[in-house]
Tab-separated table of C-alpha atoms and ligand atoms in Angstrom:
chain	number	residue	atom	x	y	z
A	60	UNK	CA	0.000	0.000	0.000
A	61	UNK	CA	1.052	3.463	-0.788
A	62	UNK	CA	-0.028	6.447	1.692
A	63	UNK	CA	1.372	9.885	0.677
A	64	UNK	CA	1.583	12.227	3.268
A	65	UNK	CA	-1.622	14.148	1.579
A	66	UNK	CA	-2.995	14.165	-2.090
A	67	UNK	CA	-4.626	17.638	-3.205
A	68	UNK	CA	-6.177	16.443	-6.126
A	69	UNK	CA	-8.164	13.811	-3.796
A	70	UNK	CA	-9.508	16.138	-1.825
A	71	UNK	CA	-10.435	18.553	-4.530
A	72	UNK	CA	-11.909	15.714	-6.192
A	73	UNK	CA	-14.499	15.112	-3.587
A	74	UNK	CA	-16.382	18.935	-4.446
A	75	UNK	CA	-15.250	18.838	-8.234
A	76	UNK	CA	-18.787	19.376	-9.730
A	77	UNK	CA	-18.895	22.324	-7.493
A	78	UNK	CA	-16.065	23.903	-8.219
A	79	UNK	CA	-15.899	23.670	-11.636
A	80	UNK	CA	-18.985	25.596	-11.676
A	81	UNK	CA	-17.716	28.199	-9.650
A	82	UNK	CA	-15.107	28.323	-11.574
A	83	UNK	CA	-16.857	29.115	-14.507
A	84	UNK	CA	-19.262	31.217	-13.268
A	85	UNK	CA	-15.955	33.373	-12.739
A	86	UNK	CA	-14.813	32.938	-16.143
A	87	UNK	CA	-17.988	34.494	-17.386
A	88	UNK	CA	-17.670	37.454	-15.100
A	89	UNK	CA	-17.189	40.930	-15.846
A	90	UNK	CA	-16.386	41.414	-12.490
A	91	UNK	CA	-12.741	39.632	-12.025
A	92	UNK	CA	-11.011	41.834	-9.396
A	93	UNK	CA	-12.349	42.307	-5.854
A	94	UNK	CA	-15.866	41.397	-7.554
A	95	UNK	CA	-18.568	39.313	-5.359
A	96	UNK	CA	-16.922	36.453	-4.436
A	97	UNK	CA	-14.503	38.659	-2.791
A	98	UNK	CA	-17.322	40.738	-1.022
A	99	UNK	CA	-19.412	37.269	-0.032
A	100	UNK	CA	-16.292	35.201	1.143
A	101	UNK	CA	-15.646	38.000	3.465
A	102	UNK	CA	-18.777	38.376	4.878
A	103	UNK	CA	-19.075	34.743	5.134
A	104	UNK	CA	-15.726	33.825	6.897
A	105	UNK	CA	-16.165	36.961	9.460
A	106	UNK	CA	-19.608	35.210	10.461
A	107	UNK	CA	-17.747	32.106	10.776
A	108	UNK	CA	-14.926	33.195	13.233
A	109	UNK	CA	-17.713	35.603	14.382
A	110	UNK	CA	-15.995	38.578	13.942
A	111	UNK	CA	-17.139	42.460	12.513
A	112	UNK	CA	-14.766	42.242	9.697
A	113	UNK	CA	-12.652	40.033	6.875
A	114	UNK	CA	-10.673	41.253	4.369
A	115	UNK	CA	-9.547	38.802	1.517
A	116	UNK	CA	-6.018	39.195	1.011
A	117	UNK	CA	-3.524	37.389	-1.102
A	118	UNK	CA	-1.636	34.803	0.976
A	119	UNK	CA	-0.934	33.812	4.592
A	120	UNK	CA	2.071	35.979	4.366
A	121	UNK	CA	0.758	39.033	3.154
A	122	UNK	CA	-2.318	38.600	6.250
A	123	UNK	CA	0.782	38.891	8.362
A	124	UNK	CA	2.459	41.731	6.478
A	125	UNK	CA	0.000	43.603	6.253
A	126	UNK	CA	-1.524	43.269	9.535
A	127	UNK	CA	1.414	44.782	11.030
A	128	UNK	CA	2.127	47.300	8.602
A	129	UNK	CA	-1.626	48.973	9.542
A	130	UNK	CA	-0.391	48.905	12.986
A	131	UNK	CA	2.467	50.431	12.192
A	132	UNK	CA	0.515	53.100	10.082
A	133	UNK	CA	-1.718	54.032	13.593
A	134	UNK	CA	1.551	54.434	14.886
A	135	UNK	CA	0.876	51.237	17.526
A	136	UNK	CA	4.180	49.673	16.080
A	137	UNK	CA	7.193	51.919	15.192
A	138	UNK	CA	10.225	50.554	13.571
A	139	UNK	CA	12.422	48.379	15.944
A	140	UNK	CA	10.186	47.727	17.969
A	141	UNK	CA	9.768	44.021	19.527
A	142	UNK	CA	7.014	41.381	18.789
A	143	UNK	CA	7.152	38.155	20.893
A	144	UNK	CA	6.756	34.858	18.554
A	145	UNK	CA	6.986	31.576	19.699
A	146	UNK	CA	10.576	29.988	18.311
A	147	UNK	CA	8.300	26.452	17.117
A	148	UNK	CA	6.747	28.190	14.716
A	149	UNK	CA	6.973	28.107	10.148
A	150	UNK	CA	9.041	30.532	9.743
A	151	UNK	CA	6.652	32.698	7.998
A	152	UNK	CA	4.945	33.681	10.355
A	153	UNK	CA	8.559	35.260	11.421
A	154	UNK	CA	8.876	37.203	8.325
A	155	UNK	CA	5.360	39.281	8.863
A	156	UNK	CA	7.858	40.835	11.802
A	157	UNK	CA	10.822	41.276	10.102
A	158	UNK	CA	9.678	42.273	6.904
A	159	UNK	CA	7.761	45.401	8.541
A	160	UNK	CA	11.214	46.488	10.362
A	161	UNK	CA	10.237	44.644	13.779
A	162	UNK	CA	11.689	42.473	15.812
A	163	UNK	CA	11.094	39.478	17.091
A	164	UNK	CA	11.746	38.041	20.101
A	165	UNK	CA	11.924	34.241	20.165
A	166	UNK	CA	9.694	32.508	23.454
A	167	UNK	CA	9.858	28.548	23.819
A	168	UNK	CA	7.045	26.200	23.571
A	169	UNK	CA	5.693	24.216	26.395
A	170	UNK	CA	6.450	20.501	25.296
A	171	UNK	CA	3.305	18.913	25.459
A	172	UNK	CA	0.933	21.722	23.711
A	173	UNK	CA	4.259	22.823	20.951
A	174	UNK	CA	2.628	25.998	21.480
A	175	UNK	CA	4.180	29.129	22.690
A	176	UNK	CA	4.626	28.893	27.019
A	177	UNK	CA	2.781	31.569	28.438
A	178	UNK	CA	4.901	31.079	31.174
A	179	UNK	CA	8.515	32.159	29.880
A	180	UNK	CA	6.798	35.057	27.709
A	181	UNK	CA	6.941	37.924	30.790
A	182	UNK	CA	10.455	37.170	31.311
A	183	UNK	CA	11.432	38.933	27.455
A	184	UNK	CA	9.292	41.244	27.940
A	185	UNK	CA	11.221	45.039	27.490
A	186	UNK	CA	10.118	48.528	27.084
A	187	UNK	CA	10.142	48.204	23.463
A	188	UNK	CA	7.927	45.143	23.234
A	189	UNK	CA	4.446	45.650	21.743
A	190	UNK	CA	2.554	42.567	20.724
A	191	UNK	CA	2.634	38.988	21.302
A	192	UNK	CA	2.179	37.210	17.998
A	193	UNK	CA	0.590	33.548	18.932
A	194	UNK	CA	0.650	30.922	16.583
A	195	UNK	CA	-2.036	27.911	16.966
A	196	UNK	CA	0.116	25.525	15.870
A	197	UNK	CA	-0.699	22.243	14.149
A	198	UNK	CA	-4.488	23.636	14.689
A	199	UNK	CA	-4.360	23.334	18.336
A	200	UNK	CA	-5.817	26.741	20.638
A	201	UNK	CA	-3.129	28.889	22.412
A	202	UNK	CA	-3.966	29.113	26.227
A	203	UNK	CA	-5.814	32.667	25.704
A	204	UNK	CA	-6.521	33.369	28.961
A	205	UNK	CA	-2.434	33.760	30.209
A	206	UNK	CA	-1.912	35.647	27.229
A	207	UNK	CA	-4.439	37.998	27.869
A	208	UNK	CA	-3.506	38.727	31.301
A	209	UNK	CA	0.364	39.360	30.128
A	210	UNK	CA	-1.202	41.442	27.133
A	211	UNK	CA	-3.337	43.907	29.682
A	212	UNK	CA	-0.666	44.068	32.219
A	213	UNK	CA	2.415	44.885	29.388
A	214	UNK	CA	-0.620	46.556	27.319
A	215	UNK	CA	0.165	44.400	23.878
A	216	UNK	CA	-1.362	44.099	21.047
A	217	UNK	CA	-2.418	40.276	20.694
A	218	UNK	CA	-1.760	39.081	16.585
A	219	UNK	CA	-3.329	35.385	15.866
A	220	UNK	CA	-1.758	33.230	13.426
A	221	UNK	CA	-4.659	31.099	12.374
A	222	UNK	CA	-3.043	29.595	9.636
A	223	UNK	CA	-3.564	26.282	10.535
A	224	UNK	CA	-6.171	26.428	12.908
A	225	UNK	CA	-9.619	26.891	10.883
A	226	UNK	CA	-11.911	26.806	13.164
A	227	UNK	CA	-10.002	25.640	16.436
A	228	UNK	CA	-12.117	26.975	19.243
A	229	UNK	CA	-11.218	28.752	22.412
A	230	UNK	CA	-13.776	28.336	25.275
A	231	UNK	CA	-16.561	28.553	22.327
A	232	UNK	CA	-14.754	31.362	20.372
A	233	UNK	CA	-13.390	30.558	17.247
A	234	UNK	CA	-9.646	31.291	16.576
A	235	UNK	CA	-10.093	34.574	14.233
A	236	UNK	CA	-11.963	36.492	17.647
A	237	UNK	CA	-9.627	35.743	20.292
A	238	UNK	CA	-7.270	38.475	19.674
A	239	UNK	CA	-6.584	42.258	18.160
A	240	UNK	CA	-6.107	40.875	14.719
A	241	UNK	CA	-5.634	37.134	13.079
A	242	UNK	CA	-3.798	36.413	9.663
A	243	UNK	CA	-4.935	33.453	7.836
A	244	UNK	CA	-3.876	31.239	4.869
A	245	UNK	CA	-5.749	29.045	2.487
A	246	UNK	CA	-2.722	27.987	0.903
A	247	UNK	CA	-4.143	24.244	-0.631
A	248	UNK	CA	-3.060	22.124	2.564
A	249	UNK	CA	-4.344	23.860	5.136
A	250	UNK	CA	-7.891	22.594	6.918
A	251	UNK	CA	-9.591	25.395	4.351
A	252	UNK	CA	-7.382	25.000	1.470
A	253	UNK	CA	-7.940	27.497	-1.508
A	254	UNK	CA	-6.663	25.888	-5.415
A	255	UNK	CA	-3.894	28.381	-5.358
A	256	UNK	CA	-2.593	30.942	-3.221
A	257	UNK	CA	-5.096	32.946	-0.622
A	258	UNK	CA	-4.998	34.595	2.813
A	259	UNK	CA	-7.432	36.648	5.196
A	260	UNK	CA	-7.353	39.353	8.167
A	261	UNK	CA	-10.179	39.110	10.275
A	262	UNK	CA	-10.502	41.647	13.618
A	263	UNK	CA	-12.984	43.657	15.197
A	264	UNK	CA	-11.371	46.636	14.848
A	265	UNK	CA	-13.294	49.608	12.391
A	266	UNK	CA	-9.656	51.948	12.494
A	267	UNK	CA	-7.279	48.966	11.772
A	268	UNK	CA	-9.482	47.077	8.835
A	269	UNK	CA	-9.832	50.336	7.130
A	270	UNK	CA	-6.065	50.805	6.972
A	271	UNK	CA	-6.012	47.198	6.114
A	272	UNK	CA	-8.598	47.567	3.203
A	273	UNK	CA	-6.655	50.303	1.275
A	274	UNK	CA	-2.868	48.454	2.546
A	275	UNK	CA	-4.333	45.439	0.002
A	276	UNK	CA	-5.110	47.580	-2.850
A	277	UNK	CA	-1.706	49.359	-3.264
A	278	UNK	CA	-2.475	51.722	-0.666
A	279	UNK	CA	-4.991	53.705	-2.260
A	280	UNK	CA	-8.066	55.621	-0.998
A	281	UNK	CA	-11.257	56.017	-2.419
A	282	UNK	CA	-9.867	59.271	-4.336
A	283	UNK	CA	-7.416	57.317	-5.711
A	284	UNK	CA	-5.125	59.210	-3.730
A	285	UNK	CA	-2.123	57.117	-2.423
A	286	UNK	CA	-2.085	57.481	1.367
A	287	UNK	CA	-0.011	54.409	2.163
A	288	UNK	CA	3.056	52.840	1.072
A	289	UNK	CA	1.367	49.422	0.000
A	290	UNK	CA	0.688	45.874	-1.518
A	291	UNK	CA	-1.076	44.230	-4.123
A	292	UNK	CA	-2.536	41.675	-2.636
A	293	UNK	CA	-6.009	41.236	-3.547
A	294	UNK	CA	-7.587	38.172	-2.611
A	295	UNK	CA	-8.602	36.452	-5.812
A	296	UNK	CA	-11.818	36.568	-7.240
A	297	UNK	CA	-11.155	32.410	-8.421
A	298	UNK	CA	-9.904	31.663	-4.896
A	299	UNK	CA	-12.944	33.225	-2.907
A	300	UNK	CA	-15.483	31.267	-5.143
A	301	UNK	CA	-13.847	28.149	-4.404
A	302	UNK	CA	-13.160	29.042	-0.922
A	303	UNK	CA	-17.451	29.999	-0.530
A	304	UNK	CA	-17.763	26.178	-1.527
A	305	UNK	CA	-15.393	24.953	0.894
A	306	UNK	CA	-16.191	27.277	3.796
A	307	UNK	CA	-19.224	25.298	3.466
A	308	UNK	CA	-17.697	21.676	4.502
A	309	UNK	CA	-15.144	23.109	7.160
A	310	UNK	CA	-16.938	21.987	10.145
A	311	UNK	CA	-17.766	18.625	8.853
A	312	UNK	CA	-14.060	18.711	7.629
A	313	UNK	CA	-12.643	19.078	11.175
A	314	UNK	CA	-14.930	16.575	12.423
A	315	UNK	CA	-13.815	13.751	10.303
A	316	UNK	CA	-10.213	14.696	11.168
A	317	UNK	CA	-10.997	14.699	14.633
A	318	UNK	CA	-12.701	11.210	14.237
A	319	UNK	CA	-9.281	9.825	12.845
A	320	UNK	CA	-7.319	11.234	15.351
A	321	UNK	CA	-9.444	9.588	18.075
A	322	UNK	CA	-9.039	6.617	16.147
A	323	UNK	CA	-4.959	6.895	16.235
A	324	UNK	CA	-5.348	8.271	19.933
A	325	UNK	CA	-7.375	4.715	20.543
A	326	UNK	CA	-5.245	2.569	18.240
A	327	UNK	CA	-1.954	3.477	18.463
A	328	UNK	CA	-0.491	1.248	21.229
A	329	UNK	CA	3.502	1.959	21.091
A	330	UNK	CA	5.624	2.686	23.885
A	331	UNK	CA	8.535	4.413	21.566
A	332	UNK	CA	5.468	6.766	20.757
A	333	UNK	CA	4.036	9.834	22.566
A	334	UNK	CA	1.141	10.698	21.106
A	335	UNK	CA	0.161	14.702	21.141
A	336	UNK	CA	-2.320	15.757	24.073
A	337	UNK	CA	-5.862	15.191	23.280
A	338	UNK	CA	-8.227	17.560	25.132
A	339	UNK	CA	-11.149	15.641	22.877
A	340	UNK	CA	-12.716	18.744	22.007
A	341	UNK	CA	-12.847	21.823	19.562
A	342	UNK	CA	-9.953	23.191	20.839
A	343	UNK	CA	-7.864	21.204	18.101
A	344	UNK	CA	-8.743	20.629	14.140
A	345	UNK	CA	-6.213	18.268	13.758
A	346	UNK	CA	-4.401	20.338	10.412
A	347	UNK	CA	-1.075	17.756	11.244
A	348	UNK	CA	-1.019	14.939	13.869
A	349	UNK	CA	2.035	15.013	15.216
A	350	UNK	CA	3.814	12.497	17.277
A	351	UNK	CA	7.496	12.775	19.334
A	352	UNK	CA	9.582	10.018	19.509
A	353	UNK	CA	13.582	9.482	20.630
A	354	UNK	CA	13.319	6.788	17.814
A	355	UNK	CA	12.341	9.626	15.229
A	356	UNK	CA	14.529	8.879	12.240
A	357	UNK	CA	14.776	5.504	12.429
A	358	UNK	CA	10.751	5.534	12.672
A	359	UNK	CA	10.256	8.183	9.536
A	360	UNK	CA	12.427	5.708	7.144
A	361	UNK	CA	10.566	2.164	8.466
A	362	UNK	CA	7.548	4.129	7.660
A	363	UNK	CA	8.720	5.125	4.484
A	364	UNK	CA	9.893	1.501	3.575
A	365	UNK	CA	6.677	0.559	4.006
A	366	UNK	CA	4.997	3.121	1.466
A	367	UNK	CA	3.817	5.551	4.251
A	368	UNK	CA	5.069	9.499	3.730
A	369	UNK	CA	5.505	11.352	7.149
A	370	UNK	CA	6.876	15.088	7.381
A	371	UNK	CA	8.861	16.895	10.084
A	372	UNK	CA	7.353	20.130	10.870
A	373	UNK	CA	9.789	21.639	11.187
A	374	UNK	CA	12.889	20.299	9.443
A	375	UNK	CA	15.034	24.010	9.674
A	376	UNK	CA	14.057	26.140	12.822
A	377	UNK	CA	13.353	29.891	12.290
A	378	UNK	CA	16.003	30.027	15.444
A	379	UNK	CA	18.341	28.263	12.657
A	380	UNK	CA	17.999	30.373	9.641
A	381	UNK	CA	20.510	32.356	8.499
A	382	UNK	CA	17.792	35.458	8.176
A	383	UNK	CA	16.840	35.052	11.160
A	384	UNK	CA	20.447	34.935	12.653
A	385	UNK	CA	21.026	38.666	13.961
A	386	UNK	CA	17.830	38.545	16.136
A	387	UNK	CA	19.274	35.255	18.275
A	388	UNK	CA	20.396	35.814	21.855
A	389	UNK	CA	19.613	32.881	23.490
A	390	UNK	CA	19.118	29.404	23.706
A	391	UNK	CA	16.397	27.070	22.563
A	392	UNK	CA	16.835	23.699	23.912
A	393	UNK	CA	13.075	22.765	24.814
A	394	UNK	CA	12.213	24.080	20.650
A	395	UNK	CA	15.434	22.143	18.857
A	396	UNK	CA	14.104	18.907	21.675
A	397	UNK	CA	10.980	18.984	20.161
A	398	UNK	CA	12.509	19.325	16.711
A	399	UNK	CA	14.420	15.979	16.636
A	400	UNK	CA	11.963	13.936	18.079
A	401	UNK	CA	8.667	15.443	16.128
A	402	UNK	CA	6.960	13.058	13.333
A	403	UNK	CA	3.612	14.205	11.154
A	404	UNK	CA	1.544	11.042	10.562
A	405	UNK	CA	-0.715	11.359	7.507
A	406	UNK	CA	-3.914	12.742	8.334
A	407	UNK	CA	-6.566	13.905	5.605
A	408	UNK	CA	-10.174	13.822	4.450
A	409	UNK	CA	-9.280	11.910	2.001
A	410	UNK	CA	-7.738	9.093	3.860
A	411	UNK	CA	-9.681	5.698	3.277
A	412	UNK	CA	-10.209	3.120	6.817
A	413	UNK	CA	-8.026	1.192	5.254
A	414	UNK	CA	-5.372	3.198	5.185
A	415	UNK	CA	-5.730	4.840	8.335
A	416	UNK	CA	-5.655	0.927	9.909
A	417	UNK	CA	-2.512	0.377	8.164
A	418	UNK	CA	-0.918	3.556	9.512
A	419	UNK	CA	-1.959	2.322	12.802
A	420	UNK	CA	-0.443	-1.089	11.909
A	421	UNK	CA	2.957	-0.017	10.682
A	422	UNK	CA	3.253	1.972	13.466
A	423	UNK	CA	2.849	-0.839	16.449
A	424	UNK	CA	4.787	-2.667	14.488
A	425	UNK	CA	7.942	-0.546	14.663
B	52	PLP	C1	1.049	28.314	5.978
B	52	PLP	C2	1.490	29.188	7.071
B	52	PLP	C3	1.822	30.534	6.863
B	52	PLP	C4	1.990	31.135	5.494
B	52	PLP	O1	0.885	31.083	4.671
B	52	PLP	P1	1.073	31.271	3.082
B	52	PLP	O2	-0.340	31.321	2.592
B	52	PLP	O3	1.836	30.086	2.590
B	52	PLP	O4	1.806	32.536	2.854
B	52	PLP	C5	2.096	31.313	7.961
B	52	PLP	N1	2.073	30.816	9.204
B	52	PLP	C6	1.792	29.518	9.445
B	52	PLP	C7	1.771	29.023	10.859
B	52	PLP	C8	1.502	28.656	8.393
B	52	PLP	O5	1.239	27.367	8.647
């Protein structure tokens, strides 16, 4: 049997009627930039997260970028100044700092959540530092309520990256509404997965989406007067009809990834395996299902000899990168601990039983 980590097309497959016609509904439009897919996916997703506002932007990236170049435009942020930002993190979500002249300030996970450890933020916390940029990684909820409390006491902005964590729930809010602002990506392998490149800022701010609004269309106001130094990064008219479809299934989406990962949670009987913590509820949508082993390479290529693709998230650190370099002034044992022993087992809609019960199989046997 042959598993590969995921197959696009196989999940695409399973709403191709749909989106074909969506498709071509755009092809027939006069109306192919910022037109009513646009307009409807945004009012659609901010109902979702339950949020005011969404604006359509063009990756997960340019949510980031240009999330914190608006709050740089208030004059919240000003050049140099520090965002915190979990060091287990894609390294994207890094450059959404940098890029805007920021800079950020590395925090370790706690080892059972891989998310950033509210309790080592307050300690790198300096006069300079304005916002605490959490990451729900893998799909799993940051502790909100610690970060809050550090964000009113330092008074910090709080920036979400929901990037993989489509609706992930926090004490029955969704991810998208638990801070200032969140950036989002629908690059194709995330939970809601666009057929090319897509992103979103959702907040309930009316000053910062405005900025945000004209920061996506080069900067320009309704005069067509440039007011801001800006992007083009218009969230595709294509990409928002398919997403409309999709938006549709997300829920169900998460559930039947949550149903496998009980079943791996149930099944998986190894001792050379710890298996991620499973609070059984929304609080995770299961976008990667990753294990920790000491037995982590050797595991990844019996695995692999038996037809079954796994992927370390993340191979190369943002603490390791050589753009990255100038901002490091301090260790990150519990993050490069976590890197070595960190497996993704494959995990999609798309996955038959049978090949989730082989997974399960090749991976008591090892
Ligand atoms: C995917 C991802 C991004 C970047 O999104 P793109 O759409 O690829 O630009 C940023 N942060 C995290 C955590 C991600 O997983």
């Amino acid at each position: 049997m042959k598993i590969p980590f995921l197959e696009i097309d196989k999940v695409n497959k399973l709403y191709e009627p749909q989106l074909t016609n969506a498709v071509t509904d755009v092809l027939r439009s006069s109306n192919i930039v910022l037109g009513e897919n646009v307009r409807q996916f945004e009012e659609n997703f901010a109902k979702y997260c339950g949020v005011k506002h969404c604006v359509g932007v063009g990756s997960g990236l340019d949510a980031l970028l240009i999330t914190f170049s608006a709050y740089k435009q208030l004059g919240v942020f000003k050049d140099e100044d520090e965002i915190l930002v979990p060091a287990n993190t894609y390294f994207a979500t890094v450059l959404g700092i940098t890029k805007n002249n920021l800079v950020p300030v590395f925090v370790e996970p706690n080892e059972l959540t891989f998310n950033i450890n509210p309790e080592l933020i307050e300690e790198k916390i300096t006069h300079r530092t304005k916002a605490i940029l959490v990451v729900h990684l893998y799909g799993q909820v940051v502790e909100m309520n610690k970060i809050r409390g550090i964000a009113e006491k330092y008074n910090l902005k709080i920036i979400e990256d929901g990037a993989q964590a489509h609706g992930s729930e926090y004490q029955g809010k969704k991810v998208g509404n638990l801070g200032d602002a969140c950036a989002f990506s629908f690059y194709p392998t995330k939970n809601l997965g666009a057929i090319g490149e897509a992103g979103a800022i959702t907040t309930n701010d009316d000053n910062l989406v405005e900025i945000i609004r004209t920061l996506r269309n080069y900067g320009k106001d309704n005069n067509g007067d440039v007011i801001y130094d800006g992007f083009n990064s218009r969230l595709d008219e294509i990409q928002a009809a398919i997403l409309n479809i999709k938006l549709k299934y997300l829920d169900l989406n998460n559930e039947r990834r949550t149903r496998i990962a009980k079943r791996y949670f149930t099944e998986i009987k190894n001792p050379k395996i710890n298996l991620p913590k499973n609070s059984g509820d929304k609080s995770h949508n299961w976008h990667l299902f990753v294990i920790k082993t000491e037995k982590r390479n050797e595991l990844q290529s019996f695995l692999s000899d038996n037809g079954i693709q796994t992927i370390i998230h993340y191979s190369v650190l943002p603490t390791k990168m050589h753009i990255f370099e100038k901002y490091i002034d301090d260790d990150f044992l519990i993050t490069e601990s976590i890197q070595n022993q960190v497996l993704s087992l494959p995990l999609n809609i798309a996955m038959t039983e049978n090949e989730i019960d082989f997974v399960i199989e090749k991976i008591n046997e090892f």
